[in-house]
Amino acid sequence: MQAPLSYHLTSGDSAAANLRAAGVPGTIHVWHDVLYEGTHEPGWPCAETLCLRARMLEDHTGGGVSFQKALKALRDQYAGLRAAADRPIVLWFDACLFDQSMLVHLLACLRDRPAESVSLVCIDACPGLTRYNGLGELSPDRFTEHYPRRAPVTPSMIGFATEADAAFGHHDGTALRRLASLTDAPLPHVPAAAARRLLEFPDPETGLGRLEQLVLQALGDGPATPGRLFRSVADLDTPPQYWGDTTLWQIVNGLALRRPPLVRIAGPTPRLPLWPGQGDYDTYIIELA
């Protein structure tokens, strides 16, 4: 009898494309959600939580992904995970906050609905890349190389992941600080991800999170287009970079909405569009207020 094909899960379209190009046996799926944003209970979500997550994603994308489209995508991906219970599940993630918050949520879900076999490939560095940010930067041959090194997910990992999923989902500063202090965590990259999440909490003196501070620091060199600002902030940040353009544009818009505003946005609209197709980013200039 032929063994069932593996069910591969990763966090981004680029990583998924390179997994397919690598010829890794099985089906490749991308999980779509931003698990350090919004709130959620640990583990498998109820119908109400899915609606809340869909509304958050609609807001996060400035309507670029509608509530109905987000809700259908969420329902479909949880249904896919449920249906994969009798197949080997392979989780491909890197060490950044975006990936680690997603990883712990998926493992917490698998605590509620166990699968036959779950393994993990977590890559935090790549020889030859001094600023490695994540799986999307790896060539297909790197995925081929790492596939045999996948490690089985243990009960202690799943128990720890459930605790971490609650901390990220509730934005619990006390729990995140405890996670960040660990030196022997069953999932070794979660402490650094928790520490990075804490840096985005408002600073007691300035009221700014780390990414907001980096935007202001980058604009200290002068006005910039969104593309140039993205590159400057990425250079200033410490790898692995967990954020993408939508997150950064949200930060910029938030700084412009402060009273008094900390940045000014000049362009066709008062705020930066948050999703591809909503506007031409080259027509915007951002500067310190």
PDB file of C-alpha atoms in Angstrom:
ATOM      1  CA  MET A   1       0.000   0.000   0.000  1.00  0.00           C
ATOM      2  CA  GLN A   2       1.419   3.372  -1.007  1.00  0.00           C
ATOM      3  CA  ALA A   3       2.276   5.763   1.831  1.00  0.00           C
ATOM      4  CA  PRO A   4       0.178   8.959   1.887  1.00  0.00           C
ATOM      5  CA  LEU A   5       1.756  12.088   0.458  1.00  0.00           C
ATOM      6  CA  SER A   6       3.100  14.608   2.952  1.00  0.00           C
ATOM      7  CA  TYR A   7       1.168  17.809   3.647  1.00  0.00           C
ATOM      8  CA  HIS A   8       3.665  20.691   3.697  1.00  0.00           C
ATOM      9  CA  LEU A   9       2.775  23.979   5.380  1.00  0.00           C
ATOM     10  CA  THR A  10       4.784  27.187   5.180  1.00  0.00           C
ATOM     11  CA  SER A  11       4.227  30.899   5.724  1.00  0.00           C
ATOM     12  CA  GLY A  12       4.863  32.569   2.368  1.00  0.00           C
ATOM     13  CA  ASP A  13       4.272  32.270  -1.352  1.00  0.00           C
ATOM     14  CA  SER A  14       7.986  32.558  -2.233  1.00  0.00           C
ATOM     15  CA  ALA A  15       8.917  29.714   0.094  1.00  0.00           C
ATOM     16  CA  ALA A  16       6.073  27.599  -1.289  1.00  0.00           C
ATOM     17  CA  ALA A  17       7.191  28.231  -4.874  1.00  0.00           C
ATOM     18  CA  ASN A  18      10.736  27.144  -4.073  1.00  0.00           C
ATOM     19  CA  LEU A  19       9.482  24.071  -2.219  1.00  0.00           C
ATOM     20  CA  ARG A  20       7.590  23.086  -5.357  1.00  0.00           C
ATOM     21  CA  ALA A  21      10.642  23.786  -7.505  1.00  0.00           C
ATOM     22  CA  ALA A  22      12.702  21.596  -5.179  1.00  0.00           C
ATOM     23  CA  GLY A  23      10.455  18.644  -5.956  1.00  0.00           C
ATOM     24  CA  VAL A  24       9.817  17.852  -2.299  1.00  0.00           C
ATOM     25  CA  PRO A  25       7.258  15.006  -2.335  1.00  0.00           C
ATOM     26  CA  GLY A  26       3.758  15.946  -1.217  1.00  0.00           C
ATOM     27  CA  THR A  27       1.396  18.900  -1.508  1.00  0.00           C
ATOM     28  CA  ILE A  28       2.495  22.446  -0.619  1.00  0.00           C
ATOM     29  CA  HIS A  29       0.231  24.886   1.222  1.00  0.00           C
ATOM     30  CA  VAL A  30       0.670  28.466   2.471  1.00  0.00           C
ATOM     31  CA  TRP A  31      -0.957  29.509   5.752  1.00  0.00           C
ATOM     32  CA  HIS A  32      -2.406  33.013   5.520  1.00  0.00           C
ATOM     33  CA  ASP A  33      -2.834  34.968   8.750  1.00  0.00           C
ATOM     34  CA  VAL A  34      -0.897  37.437  10.906  1.00  0.00           C
ATOM     35  CA  LEU A  35      -0.953  35.693  14.262  1.00  0.00           C
ATOM     36  CA  TYR A  36       0.821  38.384  16.270  1.00  0.00           C
ATOM     37  CA  GLU A  37      -1.886  40.895  15.231  1.00  0.00           C
ATOM     38  CA  GLY A  38      -5.424  40.956  16.573  1.00  0.00           C
ATOM     39  CA  THR A  39      -6.511  38.576  19.311  1.00  0.00           C
ATOM     40  CA  HIS A  40      -7.282  34.876  19.379  1.00  0.00           C
ATOM     41  CA  GLU A  41      -7.586  32.042  21.852  1.00  0.00           C
ATOM     42  CA  PRO A  42      -4.924  29.330  21.685  1.00  0.00           C
ATOM     43  CA  GLY A  43      -5.601  26.354  19.469  1.00  0.00           C
ATOM     44  CA  TRP A  44      -8.390  25.511  17.077  1.00  0.00           C
ATOM     45  CA  PRO A  45     -10.637  28.537  16.473  1.00  0.00           C
ATOM     46  CA  CYS A  46     -14.403  28.620  16.860  1.00  0.00           C
ATOM     47  CA  ALA A  47     -16.666  30.178  14.208  1.00  0.00           C
ATOM     48  CA  GLU A  48     -16.769  33.493  16.073  1.00  0.00           C
ATOM     49  CA  THR A  49     -12.966  33.662  16.228  1.00  0.00           C
ATOM     50  CA  LEU A  50     -12.724  33.019  12.488  1.00  0.00           C
ATOM     51  CA  CYS A  51     -15.043  35.972  11.867  1.00  0.00           C
ATOM     52  CA  LEU A  52     -12.926  38.183  14.134  1.00  0.00           C
ATOM     53  CA  ARG A  53      -9.748  37.086  12.345  1.00  0.00           C
ATOM     54  CA  ALA A  54     -11.333  37.766   8.940  1.00  0.00           C
ATOM     55  CA  ARG A  55     -12.355  41.261  10.045  1.00  0.00           C
ATOM     56  CA  MET A  56      -8.822  41.882  11.319  1.00  0.00           C
ATOM     57  CA  LEU A  57      -7.336  40.792   7.978  1.00  0.00           C
ATOM     58  CA  GLU A  58      -9.728  43.060   6.090  1.00  0.00           C
ATOM     59  CA  ASP A  59      -8.620  45.982   8.270  1.00  0.00           C
ATOM     60  CA  HIS A  60      -4.949  44.957   8.066  1.00  0.00           C
ATOM     61  CA  THR A  61      -5.061  45.111   4.260  1.00  0.00           C
ATOM     62  CA  GLY A  62      -7.128  48.286   4.045  1.00  0.00           C
ATOM     63  CA  GLY A  63      -9.905  46.306   2.397  1.00  0.00           C
ATOM     64  CA  GLY A  64      -7.528  44.755  -0.115  1.00  0.00           C
ATOM     65  CA  VAL A  65      -8.718  41.389   1.184  1.00  0.00           C
ATOM     66  CA  SER A  66     -12.446  41.587   1.870  1.00  0.00           C
ATOM     67  CA  PHE A  67     -14.055  40.107   4.966  1.00  0.00           C
ATOM     68  CA  GLN A  68     -15.798  37.418   2.912  1.00  0.00           C
ATOM     69  CA  LYS A  69     -12.638  36.480   1.014  1.00  0.00           C
ATOM     70  CA  ALA A  70     -10.596  36.331   4.231  1.00  0.00           C
ATOM     71  CA  LEU A  71     -13.252  34.276   6.004  1.00  0.00           C
ATOM     72  CA  LYS A  72     -13.429  31.754   3.162  1.00  0.00           C
ATOM     73  CA  ALA A  73      -9.626  31.474   3.068  1.00  0.00           C
ATOM     74  CA  LEU A  74      -9.469  30.908   6.828  1.00  0.00           C
ATOM     75  CA  ARG A  75     -12.211  28.287   6.762  1.00  0.00           C
ATOM     76  CA  ASP A  76     -10.564  26.514   3.833  1.00  0.00           C
ATOM     77  CA  GLN A  77      -7.119  26.362   5.410  1.00  0.00           C
ATOM     78  CA  TYR A  78      -8.386  24.984   8.737  1.00  0.00           C
ATOM     79  CA  ALA A  79     -10.481  22.449   6.818  1.00  0.00           C
ATOM     80  CA  GLY A  80      -7.360  21.468   4.883  1.00  0.00           C
ATOM     81  CA  LEU A  81      -5.387  21.008   8.093  1.00  0.00           C
ATOM     82  CA  ARG A  82      -8.183  18.877   9.552  1.00  0.00           C
ATOM     83  CA  ALA A  83      -8.306  16.721   6.429  1.00  0.00           C
ATOM     84  CA  ALA A  84      -4.526  16.172   6.572  1.00  0.00           C
ATOM     85  CA  ALA A  85      -4.687  14.390   9.936  1.00  0.00           C
ATOM     86  CA  ASP A  86      -3.954  10.992   8.358  1.00  0.00           C
ATOM     87  CA  ARG A  87      -1.005  12.300   6.322  1.00  0.00           C
ATOM     88  CA  PRO A  88       2.522  13.231   7.449  1.00  0.00           C
ATOM     89  CA  ILE A  89       2.467  16.983   8.121  1.00  0.00           C
ATOM     90  CA  VAL A  90       5.718  18.886   7.564  1.00  0.00           C
ATOM     91  CA  LEU A  91       5.971  22.448   8.901  1.00  0.00           C
ATOM     92  CA  TRP A  92       8.492  24.784   7.217  1.00  0.00           C
ATOM     93  CA  PHE A  93       9.189  27.984   9.153  1.00  0.00           C
ATOM     94  CA  ASP A  94      11.976  30.427   9.909  1.00  0.00           C
ATOM     95  CA  ALA A  95      12.923  32.207  13.121  1.00  0.00           C
ATOM     96  CA  CYS A  96      11.117  35.547  12.678  1.00  0.00           C
ATOM     97  CA  LEU A  97       8.168  36.771  14.740  1.00  0.00           C
ATOM     98  CA  PHE A  98       5.721  36.306  11.842  1.00  0.00           C
ATOM     99  CA  ASP A  99       6.693  32.654  11.387  1.00  0.00           C
ATOM    100  CA  GLN A 100       7.105  31.714  15.029  1.00  0.00           C
ATOM    101  CA  SER A 101       3.722  33.121  16.054  1.00  0.00           C
ATOM    102  CA  MET A 102       2.192  31.115  13.187  1.00  0.00           C
ATOM    103  CA  LEU A 103       4.123  27.964  14.062  1.00  0.00           C
ATOM    104  CA  VAL A 104       3.004  27.912  17.693  1.00  0.00           C
ATOM    105  CA  HIS A 105      -0.598  28.485  16.646  1.00  0.00           C
ATOM    106  CA  LEU A 106      -0.516  25.566  14.215  1.00  0.00           C
ATOM    107  CA  LEU A 107       1.034  23.295  16.829  1.00  0.00           C
ATOM    108  CA  ALA A 108      -1.600  24.378  19.353  1.00  0.00           C
ATOM    109  CA  CYS A 109      -4.257  23.491  16.762  1.00  0.00           C
ATOM    110  CA  LEU A 110      -2.648  20.071  16.334  1.00  0.00           C
ATOM    111  CA  ARG A 111      -2.909  19.547  20.073  1.00  0.00           C
ATOM    112  CA  ASP A 112      -6.693  19.898  19.730  1.00  0.00           C
ATOM    113  CA  ARG A 113      -6.883  17.762  16.569  1.00  0.00           C
ATOM    114  CA  PRO A 114      -3.837  15.453  16.570  1.00  0.00           C
ATOM    115  CA  ALA A 115      -2.291  14.287  13.321  1.00  0.00           C
ATOM    116  CA  GLU A 116      -0.643  10.962  12.632  1.00  0.00           C
ATOM    117  CA  SER A 117       2.828  12.450  12.117  1.00  0.00           C
ATOM    118  CA  VAL A 118       4.142  16.014  12.423  1.00  0.00           C
ATOM    119  CA  SER A 119       7.696  17.163  11.711  1.00  0.00           C
ATOM    120  CA  LEU A 120       9.386  20.546  11.607  1.00  0.00           C
ATOM    121  CA  VAL A 121      12.027  22.231   9.496  1.00  0.00           C
ATOM    122  CA  CYS A 122      13.036  25.549  11.063  1.00  0.00           C
ATOM    123  CA  ILE A 123      15.877  27.385   9.349  1.00  0.00           C
ATOM    124  CA  ASP A 124      17.411  30.352  11.169  1.00  0.00           C
ATOM    125  CA  ALA A 125      20.546  30.876   9.069  1.00  0.00           C
ATOM    126  CA  CYS A 126      21.892  30.201   5.595  1.00  0.00           C
ATOM    127  CA  PRO A 127      25.587  29.971   4.672  1.00  0.00           C
ATOM    128  CA  GLY A 128      26.516  32.777   2.319  1.00  0.00           C
ATOM    129  CA  LEU A 129      23.711  35.106   3.413  1.00  0.00           C
ATOM    130  CA  THR A 130      24.886  37.617   6.008  1.00  0.00           C
ATOM    131  CA  ARG A 131      21.380  39.081   6.435  1.00  0.00           C
ATOM    132  CA  TYR A 132      19.211  35.999   6.212  1.00  0.00           C
ATOM    133  CA  ASN A 133      15.589  36.969   6.828  1.00  0.00           C
ATOM    134  CA  GLY A 134      13.623  33.877   5.947  1.00  0.00           C
ATOM    135  CA  LEU A 135      12.680  30.923   3.788  1.00  0.00           C
ATOM    136  CA  GLY A 136      11.714  33.088   0.823  1.00  0.00           C
ATOM    137  CA  GLU A 137      15.415  33.842   0.280  1.00  0.00           C
ATOM    138  CA  LEU A 138      16.422  30.182  -0.068  1.00  0.00           C
ATOM    139  CA  SER A 139      17.011  28.517  -3.414  1.00  0.00           C
ATOM    140  CA  PRO A 140      15.186  25.245  -4.180  1.00  0.00           C
ATOM    141  CA  ASP A 141      18.311  23.166  -3.558  1.00  0.00           C
ATOM    142  CA  ARG A 142      18.405  24.429   0.037  1.00  0.00           C
ATOM    143  CA  PHE A 143      14.932  22.992   0.622  1.00  0.00           C
ATOM    144  CA  THR A 144      16.062  19.689  -0.857  1.00  0.00           C
ATOM    145  CA  GLU A 145      19.053  19.742   1.484  1.00  0.00           C
ATOM    146  CA  HIS A 146      17.006  20.448   4.628  1.00  0.00           C
ATOM    147  CA  TYR A 147      14.107  18.082   3.975  1.00  0.00           C
ATOM    148  CA  PRO A 148      15.876  14.941   5.301  1.00  0.00           C
ATOM    149  CA  ARG A 149      16.815  16.908   8.438  1.00  0.00           C
ATOM    150  CA  ARG A 150      13.223  17.506   9.515  1.00  0.00           C
ATOM    151  CA  ALA A 151      12.702  16.803  13.203  1.00  0.00           C
ATOM    152  CA  PRO A 152       9.679  15.100  14.762  1.00  0.00           C
ATOM    153  CA  VAL A 153       7.410  17.383  16.768  1.00  0.00           C
ATOM    154  CA  THR A 154       7.247  16.165  20.368  1.00  0.00           C
ATOM    155  CA  PRO A 155       4.486  16.467  22.994  1.00  0.00           C
ATOM    156  CA  SER A 156       6.641  18.962  24.920  1.00  0.00           C
ATOM    157  CA  MET A 157       6.855  21.163  21.809  1.00  0.00           C
ATOM    158  CA  ILE A 158       3.079  21.098  21.407  1.00  0.00           C
ATOM    159  CA  GLY A 159       2.494  21.895  25.084  1.00  0.00           C
ATOM    160  CA  PHE A 160       4.947  24.781  24.935  1.00  0.00           C
ATOM    161  CA  ALA A 161       3.439  26.002  21.669  1.00  0.00           C
ATOM    162  CA  THR A 162      -0.014  26.170  23.255  1.00  0.00           C
ATOM    163  CA  GLU A 163       1.372  28.372  26.018  1.00  0.00           C
ATOM    164  CA  ALA A 164       3.144  30.594  23.477  1.00  0.00           C
ATOM    165  CA  ASP A 165       0.048  30.798  21.246  1.00  0.00           C
ATOM    166  CA  ALA A 166      -1.901  32.165  24.210  1.00  0.00           C
ATOM    167  CA  ALA A 167       0.802  34.754  24.931  1.00  0.00           C
ATOM    168  CA  PHE A 168       0.857  36.011  21.329  1.00  0.00           C
ATOM    169  CA  GLY A 169      -2.905  35.801  20.926  1.00  0.00           C
ATOM    170  CA  HIS A 170      -3.624  37.773  24.109  1.00  0.00           C
ATOM    171  CA  HIS A 171      -0.703  40.228  23.743  1.00  0.00           C
ATOM    172  CA  ASP A 172       0.156  39.229  27.306  1.00  0.00           C
ATOM    173  CA  GLY A 173       3.262  41.202  28.269  1.00  0.00           C
ATOM    174  CA  THR A 174       3.950  39.129  31.386  1.00  0.00           C
ATOM    175  CA  ALA A 175       3.714  35.849  29.495  1.00  0.00           C
ATOM    176  CA  LEU A 176       5.798  37.197  26.601  1.00  0.00           C
ATOM    177  CA  ARG A 177       8.515  38.361  28.997  1.00  0.00           C
ATOM    178  CA  ARG A 178       8.609  34.912  30.566  1.00  0.00           C
ATOM    179  CA  LEU A 179       8.940  33.315  27.134  1.00  0.00           C
ATOM    180  CA  ALA A 180      11.656  35.787  26.147  1.00  0.00           C
ATOM    181  CA  SER A 181      13.694  34.863  29.234  1.00  0.00           C
ATOM    182  CA  LEU A 182      13.877  31.145  28.435  1.00  0.00           C
ATOM    183  CA  THR A 183      17.212  29.625  27.451  1.00  0.00           C
ATOM    184  CA  ASP A 184      16.091  26.024  26.859  1.00  0.00           C
ATOM    185  CA  ALA A 185      12.709  26.336  25.172  1.00  0.00           C
ATOM    186  CA  PRO A 186      11.380  23.251  23.329  1.00  0.00           C
ATOM    187  CA  LEU A 187      10.974  25.546  20.305  1.00  0.00           C
ATOM    188  CA  PRO A 188      14.284  27.427  20.440  1.00  0.00           C
ATOM    189  CA  HIS A 189      13.337  30.469  18.324  1.00  0.00           C
ATOM    190  CA  VAL A 190      10.185  31.390  20.241  1.00  0.00           C
ATOM    191  CA  PRO A 191      12.039  33.354  22.977  1.00  0.00           C
ATOM    192  CA  ALA A 192      13.608  35.736  20.431  1.00  0.00           C
ATOM    193  CA  ALA A 193      10.255  36.127  18.664  1.00  0.00           C
ATOM    194  CA  ALA A 194       8.593  36.967  21.982  1.00  0.00           C
ATOM    195  CA  ALA A 195      11.332  39.503  22.716  1.00  0.00           C
ATOM    196  CA  ARG A 196      10.760  41.112  19.300  1.00  0.00           C
ATOM    197  CA  ARG A 197       7.031  41.290  19.942  1.00  0.00           C
ATOM    198  CA  LEU A 198       7.718  43.071  23.231  1.00  0.00           C
ATOM    199  CA  LEU A 199       9.797  45.671  21.376  1.00  0.00           C
ATOM    200  CA  GLU A 200       6.656  46.658  19.468  1.00  0.00           C
ATOM    201  CA  PHE A 201       4.862  47.528  22.711  1.00  0.00           C
ATOM    202  CA  PRO A 202       4.820  51.326  23.231  1.00  0.00           C
ATOM    203  CA  ASP A 203       7.990  52.606  24.885  1.00  0.00           C
ATOM    204  CA  PRO A 204       7.186  54.107  28.327  1.00  0.00           C
ATOM    205  CA  GLU A 205       8.982  57.352  27.440  1.00  0.00           C
ATOM    206  CA  THR A 206       8.218  57.895  23.741  1.00  0.00           C
ATOM    207  CA  GLY A 207       5.042  55.859  23.317  1.00  0.00           C
ATOM    208  CA  LEU A 208       6.572  54.349  20.174  1.00  0.00           C
ATOM    209  CA  GLY A 209       7.209  50.760  19.201  1.00  0.00           C
ATOM    210  CA  ARG A 210      10.478  49.616  17.662  1.00  0.00           C
ATOM    211  CA  LEU A 211       9.276  49.730  14.053  1.00  0.00           C
ATOM    212  CA  GLU A 212       7.845  53.226  14.525  1.00  0.00           C
ATOM    213  CA  GLN A 213      11.193  54.359  15.902  1.00  0.00           C
ATOM    214  CA  LEU A 214      13.022  52.885  12.907  1.00  0.00           C
ATOM    215  CA  VAL A 215      10.725  54.711  10.469  1.00  0.00           C
ATOM    216  CA  LEU A 216      11.497  58.036  12.151  1.00  0.00           C
ATOM    217  CA  GLN A 217      15.211  57.215  12.220  1.00  0.00           C
ATOM    218  CA  ALA A 218      15.203  56.399   8.500  1.00  0.00           C
ATOM    219  CA  LEU A 219      13.339  59.609   7.650  1.00  0.00           C
ATOM    220  CA  GLY A 220      15.983  61.541   9.565  1.00  0.00           C
ATOM    221  CA  ASP A 221      18.058  61.215   6.383  1.00  0.00           C
ATOM    222  CA  GLY A 222      15.400  63.079   4.414  1.00  0.00           C
ATOM    223  CA  PRO A 223      12.113  62.525   2.574  1.00  0.00           C
ATOM    224  CA  ALA A 224      11.634  59.174   0.886  1.00  0.00           C
ATOM    225  CA  THR A 225       9.322  57.287  -1.409  1.00  0.00           C
ATOM    226  CA  PRO A 226       7.665  54.253   0.201  1.00  0.00           C
ATOM    227  CA  GLY A 227      10.046  51.911  -1.619  1.00  0.00           C
ATOM    228  CA  ARG A 228      13.134  53.754  -0.446  1.00  0.00           C
ATOM    229  CA  LEU A 229      11.770  53.969   3.089  1.00  0.00           C
ATOM    230  CA  PHE A 230      11.114  50.224   3.113  1.00  0.00           C
ATOM    231  CA  ARG A 231      14.720  49.489   2.147  1.00  0.00           C
ATOM    232  CA  SER A 232      16.106  51.955   4.700  1.00  0.00           C
ATOM    233  CA  VAL A 233      14.044  50.561   7.568  1.00  0.00           C
ATOM    234  CA  ALA A 234      14.955  47.003   6.572  1.00  0.00           C
ATOM    235  CA  ASP A 235      18.649  47.941   6.686  1.00  0.00           C
ATOM    236  CA  LEU A 236      18.213  49.461  10.151  1.00  0.00           C
ATOM    237  CA  ASP A 237      16.286  46.529  11.605  1.00  0.00           C
ATOM    238  CA  THR A 238      17.898  43.429  13.052  1.00  0.00           C
ATOM    239  CA  PRO A 239      17.337  40.203  11.087  1.00  0.00           C
ATOM    240  CA  PRO A 240      15.237  38.185  10.805  1.00  0.00           C
ATOM    241  CA  GLN A 241      12.769  40.720   9.397  1.00  0.00           C
ATOM    242  CA  TYR A 242       9.234  39.733  10.373  1.00  0.00           C
ATOM    243  CA  TRP A 243       7.309  42.531   8.641  1.00  0.00           C
ATOM    244  CA  GLY A 244       6.340  43.245   5.053  1.00  0.00           C
ATOM    245  CA  ASP A 245       5.167  46.283   3.147  1.00  0.00           C
ATOM    246  CA  THR A 246       1.558  46.238   4.406  1.00  0.00           C
ATOM    247  CA  THR A 247       2.736  46.285   8.019  1.00  0.00           C
ATOM    248  CA  LEU A 248       5.169  49.125   7.340  1.00  0.00           C
ATOM    249  CA  TRP A 249       2.547  51.235   5.545  1.00  0.00           C
ATOM    250  CA  GLN A 250       0.243  50.772   8.537  1.00  0.00           C
ATOM    251  CA  ILE A 251       3.010  52.070  10.783  1.00  0.00           C
ATOM    252  CA  VAL A 252       3.603  55.106   8.552  1.00  0.00           C
ATOM    253  CA  ASN A 253      -0.111  55.911   8.406  1.00  0.00           C
ATOM    254  CA  GLY A 254      -0.333  55.614  12.174  1.00  0.00           C
ATOM    255  CA  LEU A 255       2.520  58.076  12.634  1.00  0.00           C
ATOM    256  CA  ALA A 256       0.753  60.513  10.287  1.00  0.00           C
ATOM    257  CA  LEU A 257      -2.464  60.215  12.302  1.00  0.00           C
ATOM    258  CA  ARG A 258      -0.859  61.078  15.637  1.00  0.00           C
ATOM    259  CA  ARG A 259      -1.649  64.427  17.197  1.00  0.00           C
ATOM    260  CA  PRO A 260       0.583  66.162  16.542  1.00  0.00           C
ATOM    261  CA  PRO A 261       1.582  64.084  13.473  1.00  0.00           C
ATOM    262  CA  LEU A 262       5.116  62.682  13.432  1.00  0.00           C
ATOM    263  CA  VAL A 263       5.296  62.233   9.651  1.00  0.00           C
ATOM    264  CA  ARG A 264       3.696  63.852   6.607  1.00  0.00           C
ATOM    265  CA  ILE A 265       2.513  61.941   3.555  1.00  0.00           C
ATOM    266  CA  ALA A 266       2.332  63.776   0.230  1.00  0.00           C
ATOM    267  CA  GLY A 267       0.528  62.013  -2.591  1.00  0.00           C
ATOM    268  CA  PRO A 268      -2.775  61.290  -4.312  1.00  0.00           C
ATOM    269  CA  THR A 269      -4.400  60.274  -1.004  1.00  0.00           C
ATOM    270  CA  PRO A 270      -3.768  61.412   2.588  1.00  0.00           C
ATOM    271  CA  ARG A 271      -2.640  57.922   3.612  1.00  0.00           C
ATOM    272  CA  LEU A 272      -0.568  55.208   1.979  1.00  0.00           C
ATOM    273  CA  PRO A 273      -2.591  52.431   0.331  1.00  0.00           C
ATOM    274  CA  LEU A 274      -2.124  49.147   2.171  1.00  0.00           C
ATOM    275  CA  TRP A 275      -2.576  46.593  -0.598  1.00  0.00           C
ATOM    276  CA  PRO A 276      -1.238  46.100  -4.134  1.00  0.00           C
ATOM    277  CA  GLY A 277      -3.502  47.646  -6.740  1.00  0.00           C
ATOM    278  CA  GLN A 278      -4.835  50.354  -4.428  1.00  0.00           C
ATOM    279  CA  GLY A 279      -2.399  53.000  -5.659  1.00  0.00           C
ATOM    280  CA  ASP A 280       0.964  53.829  -7.229  1.00  0.00           C
ATOM    281  CA  TYR A 281       3.506  53.998  -4.394  1.00  0.00           C
ATOM    282  CA  ASP A 282       5.996  55.919  -6.532  1.00  0.00           C
ATOM    283  CA  THR A 283       3.651  58.929  -6.414  1.00  0.00           C
ATOM    284  CA  TYR A 284       3.991  59.280  -2.622  1.00  0.00           C
ATOM    285  CA  ILE A 285       6.647  61.059  -0.563  1.00  0.00           C
ATOM    286  CA  ILE A 286       7.013  60.625   3.203  1.00  0.00           C
ATOM    287  CA  GLU A 287       8.888  63.044   5.458  1.00  0.00           C
ATOM    288  CA  LEU A 288       9.232  63.978   9.094  1.00  0.00           C
ATOM    289  CA  ALA A 289       6.577  66.419  10.279  1.00  0.00           C
TER     290      ALA A 289
END
